[in-house]
Coordinates of C-alpha atoms in Angstrom, one line a residue:
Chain A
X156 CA 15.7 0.3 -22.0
X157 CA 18.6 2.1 -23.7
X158 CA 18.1 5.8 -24.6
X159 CA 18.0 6.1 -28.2
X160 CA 21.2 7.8 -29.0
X161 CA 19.3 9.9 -32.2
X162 CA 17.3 11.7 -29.6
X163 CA 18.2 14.6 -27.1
X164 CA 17.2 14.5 -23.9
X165 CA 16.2 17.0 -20.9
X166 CA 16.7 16.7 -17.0
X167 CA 12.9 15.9 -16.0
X168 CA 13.1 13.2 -18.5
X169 CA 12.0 14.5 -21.7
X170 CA 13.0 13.3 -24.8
X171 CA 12.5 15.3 -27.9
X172 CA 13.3 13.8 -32.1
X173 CA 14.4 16.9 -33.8
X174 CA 13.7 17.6 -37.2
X175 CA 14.7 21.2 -38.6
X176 CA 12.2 23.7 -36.5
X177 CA 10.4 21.0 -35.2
X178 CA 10.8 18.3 -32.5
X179 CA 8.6 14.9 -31.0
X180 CA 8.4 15.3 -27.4
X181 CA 7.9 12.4 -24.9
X182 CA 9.2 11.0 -21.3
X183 CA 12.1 8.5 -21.0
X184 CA 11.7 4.6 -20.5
X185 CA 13.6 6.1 -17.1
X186 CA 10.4 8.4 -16.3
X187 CA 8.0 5.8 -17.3
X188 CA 9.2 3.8 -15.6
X189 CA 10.1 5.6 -12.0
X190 CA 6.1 6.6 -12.4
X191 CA 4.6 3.1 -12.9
X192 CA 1.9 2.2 -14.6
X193 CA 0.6 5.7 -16.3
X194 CA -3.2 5.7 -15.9
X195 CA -4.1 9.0 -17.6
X196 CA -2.3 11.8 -19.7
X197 CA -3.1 15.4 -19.3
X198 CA -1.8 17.6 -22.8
X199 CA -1.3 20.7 -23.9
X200 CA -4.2 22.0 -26.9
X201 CA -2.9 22.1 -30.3
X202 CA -2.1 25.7 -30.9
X203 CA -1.5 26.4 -27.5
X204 CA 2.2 28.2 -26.8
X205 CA 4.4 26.8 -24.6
X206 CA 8.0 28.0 -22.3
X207 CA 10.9 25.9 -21.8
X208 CA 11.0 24.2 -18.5
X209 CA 7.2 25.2 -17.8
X210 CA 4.9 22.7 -16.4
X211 CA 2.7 22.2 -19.9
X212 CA 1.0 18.7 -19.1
X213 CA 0.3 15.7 -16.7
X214 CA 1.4 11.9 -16.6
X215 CA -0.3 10.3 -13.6
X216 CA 0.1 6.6 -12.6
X217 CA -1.9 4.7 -10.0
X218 CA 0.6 6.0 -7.4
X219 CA 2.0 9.3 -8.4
X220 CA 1.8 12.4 -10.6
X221 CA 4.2 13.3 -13.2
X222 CA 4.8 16.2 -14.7
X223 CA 5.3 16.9 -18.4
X224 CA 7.6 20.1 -18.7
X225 CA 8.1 22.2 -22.4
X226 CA 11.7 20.9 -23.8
X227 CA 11.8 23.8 -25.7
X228 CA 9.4 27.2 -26.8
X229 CA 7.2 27.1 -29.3
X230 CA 3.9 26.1 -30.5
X231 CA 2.3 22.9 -30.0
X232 CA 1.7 21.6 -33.3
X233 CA -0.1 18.1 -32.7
X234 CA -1.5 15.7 -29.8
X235 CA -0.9 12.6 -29.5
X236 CA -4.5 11.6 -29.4
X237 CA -3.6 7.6 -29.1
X238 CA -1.9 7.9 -26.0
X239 CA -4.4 9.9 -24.2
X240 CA -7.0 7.3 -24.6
X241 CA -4.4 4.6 -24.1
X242 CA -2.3 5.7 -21.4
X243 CA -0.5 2.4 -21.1
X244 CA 1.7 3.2 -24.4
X245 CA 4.0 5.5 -22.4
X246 CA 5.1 2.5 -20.5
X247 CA 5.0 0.0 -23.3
X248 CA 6.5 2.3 -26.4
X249 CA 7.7 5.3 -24.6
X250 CA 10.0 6.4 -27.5
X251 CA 7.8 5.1 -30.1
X252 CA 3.8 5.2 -29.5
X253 CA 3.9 6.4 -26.3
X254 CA 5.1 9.8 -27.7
X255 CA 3.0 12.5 -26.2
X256 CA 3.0 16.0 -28.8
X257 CA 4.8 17.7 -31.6
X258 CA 6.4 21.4 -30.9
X259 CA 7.3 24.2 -33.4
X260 CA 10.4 25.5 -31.8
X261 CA 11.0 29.2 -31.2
X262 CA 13.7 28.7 -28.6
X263 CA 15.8 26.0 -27.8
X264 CA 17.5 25.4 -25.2
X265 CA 20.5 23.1 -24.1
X266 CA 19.6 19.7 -24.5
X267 CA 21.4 16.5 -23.4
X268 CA 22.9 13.5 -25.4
X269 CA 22.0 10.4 -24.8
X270 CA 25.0 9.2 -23.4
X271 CA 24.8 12.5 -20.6
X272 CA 21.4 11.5 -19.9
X273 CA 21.7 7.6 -19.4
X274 CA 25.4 9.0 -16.8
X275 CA 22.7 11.2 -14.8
X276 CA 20.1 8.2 -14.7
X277 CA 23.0 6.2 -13.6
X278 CA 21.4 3.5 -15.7
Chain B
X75 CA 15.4 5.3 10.8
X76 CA 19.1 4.7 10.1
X77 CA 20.7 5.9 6.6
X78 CA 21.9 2.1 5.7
X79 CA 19.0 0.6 4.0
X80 CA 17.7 -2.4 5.3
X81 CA 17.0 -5.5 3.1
X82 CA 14.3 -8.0 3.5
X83 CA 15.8 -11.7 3.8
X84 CA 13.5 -12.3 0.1
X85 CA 16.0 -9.5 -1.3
X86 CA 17.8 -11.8 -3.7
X87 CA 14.9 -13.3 -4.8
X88 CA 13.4 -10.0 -6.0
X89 CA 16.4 -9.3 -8.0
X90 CA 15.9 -12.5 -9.7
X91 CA 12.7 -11.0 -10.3
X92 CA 13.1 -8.0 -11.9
X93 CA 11.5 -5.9 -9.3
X94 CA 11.8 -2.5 -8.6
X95 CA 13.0 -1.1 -5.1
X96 CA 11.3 1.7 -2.7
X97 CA 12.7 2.8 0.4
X98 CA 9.7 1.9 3.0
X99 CA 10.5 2.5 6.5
X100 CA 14.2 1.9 6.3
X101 CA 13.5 -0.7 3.9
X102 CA 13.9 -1.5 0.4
X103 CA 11.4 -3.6 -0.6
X104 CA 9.6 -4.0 -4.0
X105 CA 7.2 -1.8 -5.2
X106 CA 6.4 -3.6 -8.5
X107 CA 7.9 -6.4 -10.3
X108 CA 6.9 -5.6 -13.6
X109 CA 3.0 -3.8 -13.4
X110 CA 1.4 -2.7 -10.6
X111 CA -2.0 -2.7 -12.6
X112 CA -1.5 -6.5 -13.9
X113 CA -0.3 -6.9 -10.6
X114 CA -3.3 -5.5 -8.6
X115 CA -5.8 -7.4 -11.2
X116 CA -4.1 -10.6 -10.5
X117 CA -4.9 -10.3 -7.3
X118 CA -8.3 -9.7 -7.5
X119 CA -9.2 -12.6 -10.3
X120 CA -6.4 -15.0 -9.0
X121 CA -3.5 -14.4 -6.7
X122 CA -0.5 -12.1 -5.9
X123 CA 2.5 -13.2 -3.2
X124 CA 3.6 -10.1 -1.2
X125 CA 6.9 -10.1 1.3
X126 CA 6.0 -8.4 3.7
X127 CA 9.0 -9.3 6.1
X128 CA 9.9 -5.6 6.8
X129 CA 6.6 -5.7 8.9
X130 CA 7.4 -6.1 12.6
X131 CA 7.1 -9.3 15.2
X132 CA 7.0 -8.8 18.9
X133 CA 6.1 -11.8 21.0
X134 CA 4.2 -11.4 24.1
X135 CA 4.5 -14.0 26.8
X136 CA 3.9 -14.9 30.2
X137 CA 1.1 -15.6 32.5
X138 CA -0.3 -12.0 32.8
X139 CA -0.2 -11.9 29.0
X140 CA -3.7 -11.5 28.5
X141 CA -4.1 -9.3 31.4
X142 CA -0.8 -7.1 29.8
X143 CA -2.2 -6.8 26.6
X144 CA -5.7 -5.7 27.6
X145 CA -3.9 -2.6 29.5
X146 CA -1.6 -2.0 26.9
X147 CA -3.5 -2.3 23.9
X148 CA -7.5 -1.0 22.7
X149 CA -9.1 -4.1 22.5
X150 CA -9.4 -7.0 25.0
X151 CA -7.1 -9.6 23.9
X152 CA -7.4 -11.8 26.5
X153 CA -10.9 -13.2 25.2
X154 CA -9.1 -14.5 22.2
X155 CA -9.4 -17.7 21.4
X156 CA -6.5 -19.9 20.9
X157 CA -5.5 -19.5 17.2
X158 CA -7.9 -16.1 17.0
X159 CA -6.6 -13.1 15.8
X160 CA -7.8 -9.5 16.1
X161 CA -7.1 -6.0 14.2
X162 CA -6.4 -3.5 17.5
X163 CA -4.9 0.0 18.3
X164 CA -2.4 0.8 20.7
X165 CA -2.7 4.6 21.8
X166 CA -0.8 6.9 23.7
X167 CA -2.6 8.6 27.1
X168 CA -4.2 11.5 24.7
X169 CA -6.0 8.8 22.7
X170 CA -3.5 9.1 19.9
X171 CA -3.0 6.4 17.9
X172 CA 0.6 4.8 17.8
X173 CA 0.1 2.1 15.9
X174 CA -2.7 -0.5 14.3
X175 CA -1.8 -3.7 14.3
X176 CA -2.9 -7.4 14.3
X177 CA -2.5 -9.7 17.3
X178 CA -2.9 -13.7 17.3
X179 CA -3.7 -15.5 20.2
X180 CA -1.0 -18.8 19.8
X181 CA -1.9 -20.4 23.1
X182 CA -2.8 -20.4 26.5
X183 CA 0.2 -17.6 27.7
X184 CA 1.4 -16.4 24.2
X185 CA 0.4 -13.7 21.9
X186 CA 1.8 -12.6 18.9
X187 CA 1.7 -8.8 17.9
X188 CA 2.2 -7.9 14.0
X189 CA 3.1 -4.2 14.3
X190 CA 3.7 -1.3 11.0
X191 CA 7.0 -1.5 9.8
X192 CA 7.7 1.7 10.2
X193 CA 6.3 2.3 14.3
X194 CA 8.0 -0.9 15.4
X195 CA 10.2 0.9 17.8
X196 CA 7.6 3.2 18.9
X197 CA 5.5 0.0 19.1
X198 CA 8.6 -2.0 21.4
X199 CA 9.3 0.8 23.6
X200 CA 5.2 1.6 24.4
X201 CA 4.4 -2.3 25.3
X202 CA 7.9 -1.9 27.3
X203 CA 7.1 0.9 28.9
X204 CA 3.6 -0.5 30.2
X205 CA 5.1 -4.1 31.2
X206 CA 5.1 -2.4 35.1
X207 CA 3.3 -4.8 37.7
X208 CA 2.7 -7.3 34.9
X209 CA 4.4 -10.8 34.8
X210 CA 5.4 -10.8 31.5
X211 CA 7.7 -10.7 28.9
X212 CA 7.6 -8.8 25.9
X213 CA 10.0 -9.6 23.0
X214 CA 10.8 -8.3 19.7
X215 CA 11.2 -10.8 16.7
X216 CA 11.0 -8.6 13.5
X217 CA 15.2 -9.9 12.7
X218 CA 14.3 -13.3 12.8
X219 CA 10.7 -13.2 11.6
X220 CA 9.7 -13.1 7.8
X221 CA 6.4 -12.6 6.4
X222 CA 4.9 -13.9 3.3
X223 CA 1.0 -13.0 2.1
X224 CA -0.4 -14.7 -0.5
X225 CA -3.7 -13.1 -1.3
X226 CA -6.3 -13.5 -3.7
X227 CA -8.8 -15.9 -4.8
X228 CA -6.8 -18.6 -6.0
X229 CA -4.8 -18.8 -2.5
X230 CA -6.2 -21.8 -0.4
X231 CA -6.0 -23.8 -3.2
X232 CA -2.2 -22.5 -3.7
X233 CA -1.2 -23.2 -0.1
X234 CA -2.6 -26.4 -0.4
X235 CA -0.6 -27.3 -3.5
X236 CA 3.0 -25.9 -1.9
X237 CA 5.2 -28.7 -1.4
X238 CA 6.2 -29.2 1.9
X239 CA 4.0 -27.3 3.6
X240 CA 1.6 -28.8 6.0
X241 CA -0.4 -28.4 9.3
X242 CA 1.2 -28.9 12.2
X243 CA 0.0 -32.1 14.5
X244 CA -0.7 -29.5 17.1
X245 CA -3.3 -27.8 14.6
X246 CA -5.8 -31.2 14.4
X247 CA -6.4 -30.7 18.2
X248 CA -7.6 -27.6 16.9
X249 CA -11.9 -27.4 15.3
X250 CA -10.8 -25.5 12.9
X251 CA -8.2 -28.0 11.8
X252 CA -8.4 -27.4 7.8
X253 CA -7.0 -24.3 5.7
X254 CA -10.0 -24.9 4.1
X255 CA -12.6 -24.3 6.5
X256 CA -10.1 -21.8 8.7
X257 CA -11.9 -18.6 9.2
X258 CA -11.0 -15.4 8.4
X259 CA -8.8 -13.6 11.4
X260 CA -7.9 -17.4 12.6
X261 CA -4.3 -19.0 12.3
X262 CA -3.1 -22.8 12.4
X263 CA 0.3 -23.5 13.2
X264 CA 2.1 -25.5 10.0
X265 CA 5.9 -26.5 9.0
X266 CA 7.8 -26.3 6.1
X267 CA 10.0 -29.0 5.5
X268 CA 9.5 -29.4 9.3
X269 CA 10.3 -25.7 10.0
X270 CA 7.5 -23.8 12.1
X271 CA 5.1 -21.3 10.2
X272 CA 2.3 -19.8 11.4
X273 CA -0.4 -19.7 8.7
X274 CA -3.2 -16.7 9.5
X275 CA -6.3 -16.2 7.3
X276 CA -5.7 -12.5 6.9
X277 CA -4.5 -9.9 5.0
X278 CA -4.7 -6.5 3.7
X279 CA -6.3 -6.7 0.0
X280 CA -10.0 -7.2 0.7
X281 CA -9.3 -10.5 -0.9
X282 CA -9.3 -13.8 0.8
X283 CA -5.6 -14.8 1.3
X284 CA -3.3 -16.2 4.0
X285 CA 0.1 -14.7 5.9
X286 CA 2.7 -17.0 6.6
X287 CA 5.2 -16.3 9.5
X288 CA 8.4 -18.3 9.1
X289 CA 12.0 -17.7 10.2
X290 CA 14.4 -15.7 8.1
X291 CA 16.4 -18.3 7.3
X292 CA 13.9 -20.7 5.6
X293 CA 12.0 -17.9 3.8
X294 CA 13.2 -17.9 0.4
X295 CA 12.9 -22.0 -0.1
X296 CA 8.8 -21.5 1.2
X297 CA 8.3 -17.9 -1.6
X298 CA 9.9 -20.5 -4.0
X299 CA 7.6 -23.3 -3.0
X300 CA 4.3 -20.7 -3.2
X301 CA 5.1 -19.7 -6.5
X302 CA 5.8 -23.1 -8.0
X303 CA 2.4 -24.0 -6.7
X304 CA 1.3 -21.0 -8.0
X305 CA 2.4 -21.2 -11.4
X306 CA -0.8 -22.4 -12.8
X307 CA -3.3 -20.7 -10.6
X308 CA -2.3 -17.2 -11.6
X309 CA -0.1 -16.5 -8.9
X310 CA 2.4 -13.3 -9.6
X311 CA 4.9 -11.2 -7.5
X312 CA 3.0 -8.4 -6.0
X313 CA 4.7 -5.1 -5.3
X314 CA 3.8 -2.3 -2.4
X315 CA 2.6 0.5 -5.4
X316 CA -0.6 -2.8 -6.1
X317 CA -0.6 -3.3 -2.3
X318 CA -1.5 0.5 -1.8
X319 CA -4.3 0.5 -5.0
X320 CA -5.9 -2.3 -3.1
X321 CA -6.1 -1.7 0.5
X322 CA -7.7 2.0 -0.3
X323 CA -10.3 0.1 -2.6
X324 CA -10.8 -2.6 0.3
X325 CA -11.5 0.8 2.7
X326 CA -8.4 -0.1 4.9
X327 CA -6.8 2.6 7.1
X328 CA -3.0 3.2 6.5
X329 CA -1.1 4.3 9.2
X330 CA 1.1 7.6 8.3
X331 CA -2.5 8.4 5.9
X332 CA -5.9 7.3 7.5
X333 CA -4.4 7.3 11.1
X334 CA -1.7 9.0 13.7
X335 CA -0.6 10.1 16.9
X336 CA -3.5 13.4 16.8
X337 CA -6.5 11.3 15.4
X338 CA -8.5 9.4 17.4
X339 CA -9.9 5.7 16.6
X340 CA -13.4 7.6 16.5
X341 CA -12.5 9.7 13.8
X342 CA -11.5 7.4 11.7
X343 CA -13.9 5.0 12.4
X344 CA -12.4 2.7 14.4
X345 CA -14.7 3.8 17.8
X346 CA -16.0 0.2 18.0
X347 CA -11.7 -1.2 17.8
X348 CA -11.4 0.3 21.3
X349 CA -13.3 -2.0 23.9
X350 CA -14.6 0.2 26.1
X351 CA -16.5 -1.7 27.9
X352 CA -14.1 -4.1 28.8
X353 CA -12.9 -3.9 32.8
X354 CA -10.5 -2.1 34.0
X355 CA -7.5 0.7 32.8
X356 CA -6.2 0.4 29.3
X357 CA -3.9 3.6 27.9
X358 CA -6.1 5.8 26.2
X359 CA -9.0 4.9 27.9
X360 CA -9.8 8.2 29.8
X361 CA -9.3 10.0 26.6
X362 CA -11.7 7.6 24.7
X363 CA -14.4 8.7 27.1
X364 CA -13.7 11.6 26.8
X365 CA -14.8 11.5 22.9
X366 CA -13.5 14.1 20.7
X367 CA -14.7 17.5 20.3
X368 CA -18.3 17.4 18.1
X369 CA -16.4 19.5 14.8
X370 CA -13.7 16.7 15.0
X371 CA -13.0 16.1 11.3
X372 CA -14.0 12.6 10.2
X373 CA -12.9 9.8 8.0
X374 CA -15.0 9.3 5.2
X375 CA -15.2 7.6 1.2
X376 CA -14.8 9.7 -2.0
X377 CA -15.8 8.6 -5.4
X378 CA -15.3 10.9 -8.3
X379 CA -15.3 11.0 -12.2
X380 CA -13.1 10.8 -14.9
X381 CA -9.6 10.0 -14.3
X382 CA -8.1 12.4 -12.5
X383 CA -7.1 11.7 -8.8
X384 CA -7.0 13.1 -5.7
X385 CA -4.1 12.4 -3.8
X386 CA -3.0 12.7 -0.3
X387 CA -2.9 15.9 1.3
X388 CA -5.0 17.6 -1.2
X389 CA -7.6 20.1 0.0
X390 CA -11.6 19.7 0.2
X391 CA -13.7 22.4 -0.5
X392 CA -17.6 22.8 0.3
X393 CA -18.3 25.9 -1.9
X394 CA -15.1 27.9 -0.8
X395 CA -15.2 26.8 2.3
X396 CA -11.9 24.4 3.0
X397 CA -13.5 21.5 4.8
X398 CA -11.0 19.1 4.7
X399 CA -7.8 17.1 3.2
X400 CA -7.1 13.7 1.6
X401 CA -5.6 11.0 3.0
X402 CA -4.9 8.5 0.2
X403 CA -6.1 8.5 -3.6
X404 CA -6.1 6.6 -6.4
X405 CA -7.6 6.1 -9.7
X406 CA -9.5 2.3 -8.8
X407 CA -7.9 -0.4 -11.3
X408 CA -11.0 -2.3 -10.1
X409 CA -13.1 -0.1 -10.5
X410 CA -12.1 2.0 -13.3
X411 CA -13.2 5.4 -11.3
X412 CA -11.3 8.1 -8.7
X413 CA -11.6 7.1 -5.0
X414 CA -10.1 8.6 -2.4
X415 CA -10.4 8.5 1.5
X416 CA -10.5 12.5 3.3
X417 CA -10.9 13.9 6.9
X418 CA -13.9 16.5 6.4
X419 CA -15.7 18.5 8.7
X420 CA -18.7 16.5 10.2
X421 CA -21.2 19.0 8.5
X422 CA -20.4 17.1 5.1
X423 CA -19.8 14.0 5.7
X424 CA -23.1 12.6 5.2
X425 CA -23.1 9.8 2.5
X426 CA -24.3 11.6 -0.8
X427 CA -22.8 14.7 -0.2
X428 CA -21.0 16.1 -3.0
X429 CA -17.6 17.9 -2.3
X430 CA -15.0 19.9 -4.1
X431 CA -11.3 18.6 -4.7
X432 CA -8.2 21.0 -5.6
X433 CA -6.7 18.7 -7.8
X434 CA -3.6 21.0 -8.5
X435 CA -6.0 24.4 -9.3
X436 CA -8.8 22.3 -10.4
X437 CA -11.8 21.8 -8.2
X438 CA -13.5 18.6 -9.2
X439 CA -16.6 16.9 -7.8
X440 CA -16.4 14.2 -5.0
X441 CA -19.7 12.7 -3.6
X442 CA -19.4 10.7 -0.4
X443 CA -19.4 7.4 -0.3
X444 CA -19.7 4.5 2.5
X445 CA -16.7 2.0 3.0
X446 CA -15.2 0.4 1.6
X447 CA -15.2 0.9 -2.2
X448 CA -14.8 -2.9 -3.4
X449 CA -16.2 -5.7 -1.6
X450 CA -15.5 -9.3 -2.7
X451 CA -18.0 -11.4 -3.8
X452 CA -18.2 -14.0 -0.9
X453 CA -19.6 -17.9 -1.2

């Protein structure tokens, strides 16, 4: 799947849709896929601050563990409630349903385009 | 293992199939095609066709064959029957265990040993090494040898769909002279498209399901001939990620997991795999006798709740006490629950006994279970 070039993108496969001081946060079709099937989600609360490149969540699939890491500080503003009872969206609509939470950014750090991030995929 | 990856001869046809590639043992073989969920369902309600070429071959042949294989290995081969196959151990002096493996019995001076992909050197050089005052000759045919399981409950009537494959005329001398009343750990020799296969009614699911042992060359043409059969009794490409999900639900060992060189059969439960009472010296047998020390950990079932895993090599914990590890773990697509298999200290492996899991910093309630977790529903 190609990465959407409107998003930015970190190493360990987050995506994030900025919009002013906030940003959608999810794994790449890359992630989703290296994980397999994803079997249950593990998120951060709502309210709940979070560190850029800090280990903030879980993605496990039948076979291994992923793990979700802040793109950016901030705040987590919302859940994405859907996917944690339907873990399966990450690997059908990971840039669309399968997104996983909303951030307030405090701090942002450098983020990839989608062109660098599909060269260090190699895919 | 050398740094060129090796490729089964089914390679090309996995690219045509989409699959995805892991490196297992050297190899690169597919890990899923599209889901290893759907996969592992399919399986269970229909059919899945594995390759499983990487696995490893060695032909055993001679007239002290039998007599060979009853020193070298756990079990006593020699009172297979003709087309009877067995699940044995071959162990090092300490009682270590090298290797599990599968032997057939194909006739009166010739066995057939199926050994881990990943120990089939170790595997060669031991059965080598223990050829001395034996006439016999052991040779290795994992290069020319591909494997192919189709497993499920849709896979008799699959085989017996796939064009151009049939029972050799040396398997109707044979009672059990049908695929369909061929029991399970027995083989019939067949052709395809008057190549040789060997047909065995095993596997590695908990499902029923058949292995087919053809040369390299003619491989591709028989996966293509099982999945045009197969087309409209369910039958899908199944990966190793769905092969792992349901050999730990079926309770089967995997070596490198469940079992190694420092764990005896015992522990694992595998006592009653090394035939003690049969006669004379095998390797490992003075160590068997031995037994193991009466703290030894053991091999025991772990069912959990909620969704979260245990995974292999993560700690066990009887109040703060660390009392053991995991050995493999999943969340059960069959069975919709955690279930993992551990080494714990004897003192808590009775069956009910609930134990802790550090699941990354979270300790999380296990209760022991017997094995395995899924049984299928037999006729």
């Amino acid at each position: 799947m190609a990465n959407p070039s409107h998003l930015k993108y970190t190493e360990e496969h987050e995506w994030l849709e900025i919009n002013g001081d906030s940003a959608t946060v999810g794994i790449t079709a890359y992630a989703a896929e290296k994980l397999g099937d994803v079997v249950y989600v593990e998120l951060p609360k709502v309210g709940s601050s979070i560190n850029a490149g800090t280990v903030v969540g879980e993605i496990e699939s039948t076979k291994s563990v992923g793990e979700l890491y802040a793109p950016a500080s901030g705040t987590v503003v919302e859940v994405n409630d859907a996917v944690v009872a339907s873990p399966e969206l990450v690997n059908e609509d990971p840039f669309g349903a399968g997104w996983l939470i909303k951030i307030s950014i405090t701090d942002m750090p450098a983020l990839l385009e989608a062109d660098a991030y599909t060269a260090l995929t190699g895919e | 293992m050398s740094d060129t990856p090796r490729y089964s001869p089914l390679h090309a046809v996995h690219e045509s199939l989409g699959a995805s590639f892991t490196d297992f043992a050297g190899f690169m073989m597919p890990v899923r095609y599209d889901s290893d969920l759907a996969e592992h369902h399919a399986v269970r309600t229909a059919a899945g066709i594995f390759d499983i070429s990487h696995m490893a071959e060695i032909s055993i042949t001679g007239p002290d064959a039998g007599a060979f294989l009853d020193y070298a290995l756990a079990g006593k081969l020699s009172a297979l029957n003709i087309g009877q196959a067995k699940y044995s151990l071959l162990l090092n002096e300490a009682g270590g265990i090298i290797d599990d493996l599968v032997i057939y019995r194909l006739g009166e001076t010739h066995w057939l040993v199926v050994a881990n992909a990943g120990n089939r050197f170790p595997a060669v050089e031991a059965l080598n090494h223990r050829t001395t005052g034996f006439d016999v000759n052991v040779k290795d045919e994992s290069d020319a040898t591909a494997l192919i399981a189709v497993q499920g409950p849709n896979a008799l009537d699959i085989l017996q769909h796939t064009v151009g494959l049939e029972l050799s005329a040396e398997a109707h001398d044979r009672p059990e002279n049908t695929l369909e009343t061929l029991k399970y750990y027995w083989s019939l020799p067949a052709v395809f498209l008057g190549n040789p296969v060997l047909i065995g009614r095993t596997g590695y699911t908990g499902e029923d399901g058949f292995e087919l042992y053809i040369d390299v060359q003619h491989a591709a043409a028989l996966w293509n001939a099982l999945m045009v059969a197969g087309e409209s009794r369910g039958l899908v490409p199944t990966g190793l990620a769905c092969r792992d999900t349901l050999r730990l639900e079926a309770g089967m060992p995997l070596y490198g997991h469940e079992l190694n060189l420092t764990t005896a059969p015992v522990q694992a439960g595998l006592g009653k795999v090394v035939a003690l009472s049969k006669e004379g010296d095998f390797v490992g047998r003075a160590a068997a006798e031995k037994g193991v020390a009466a703290d030894a950990p053991v091999l025991v079932g772990l069912v959990g709740e909620g969704k979260r895993a245990a995974r292999a090599d993560y700690e066990v914990y009887s109040g703060e006490n660390k009392v053991g590890v995991i050995t493999s773990g999943a969340l059960s697509p069959t069975l919709e629950y955690p279930i993992a298999m551990a080494f714990v200290d004897p003192s808590v492996s009775e069956i009910g006994n609930v134990i802790d899991v550090d699941i990354r910093g979270t300790r999380l309630p296990y209760t022991v279970t017997a094995l395995p977790f899924y049984s299928r529903k037999k006729n």
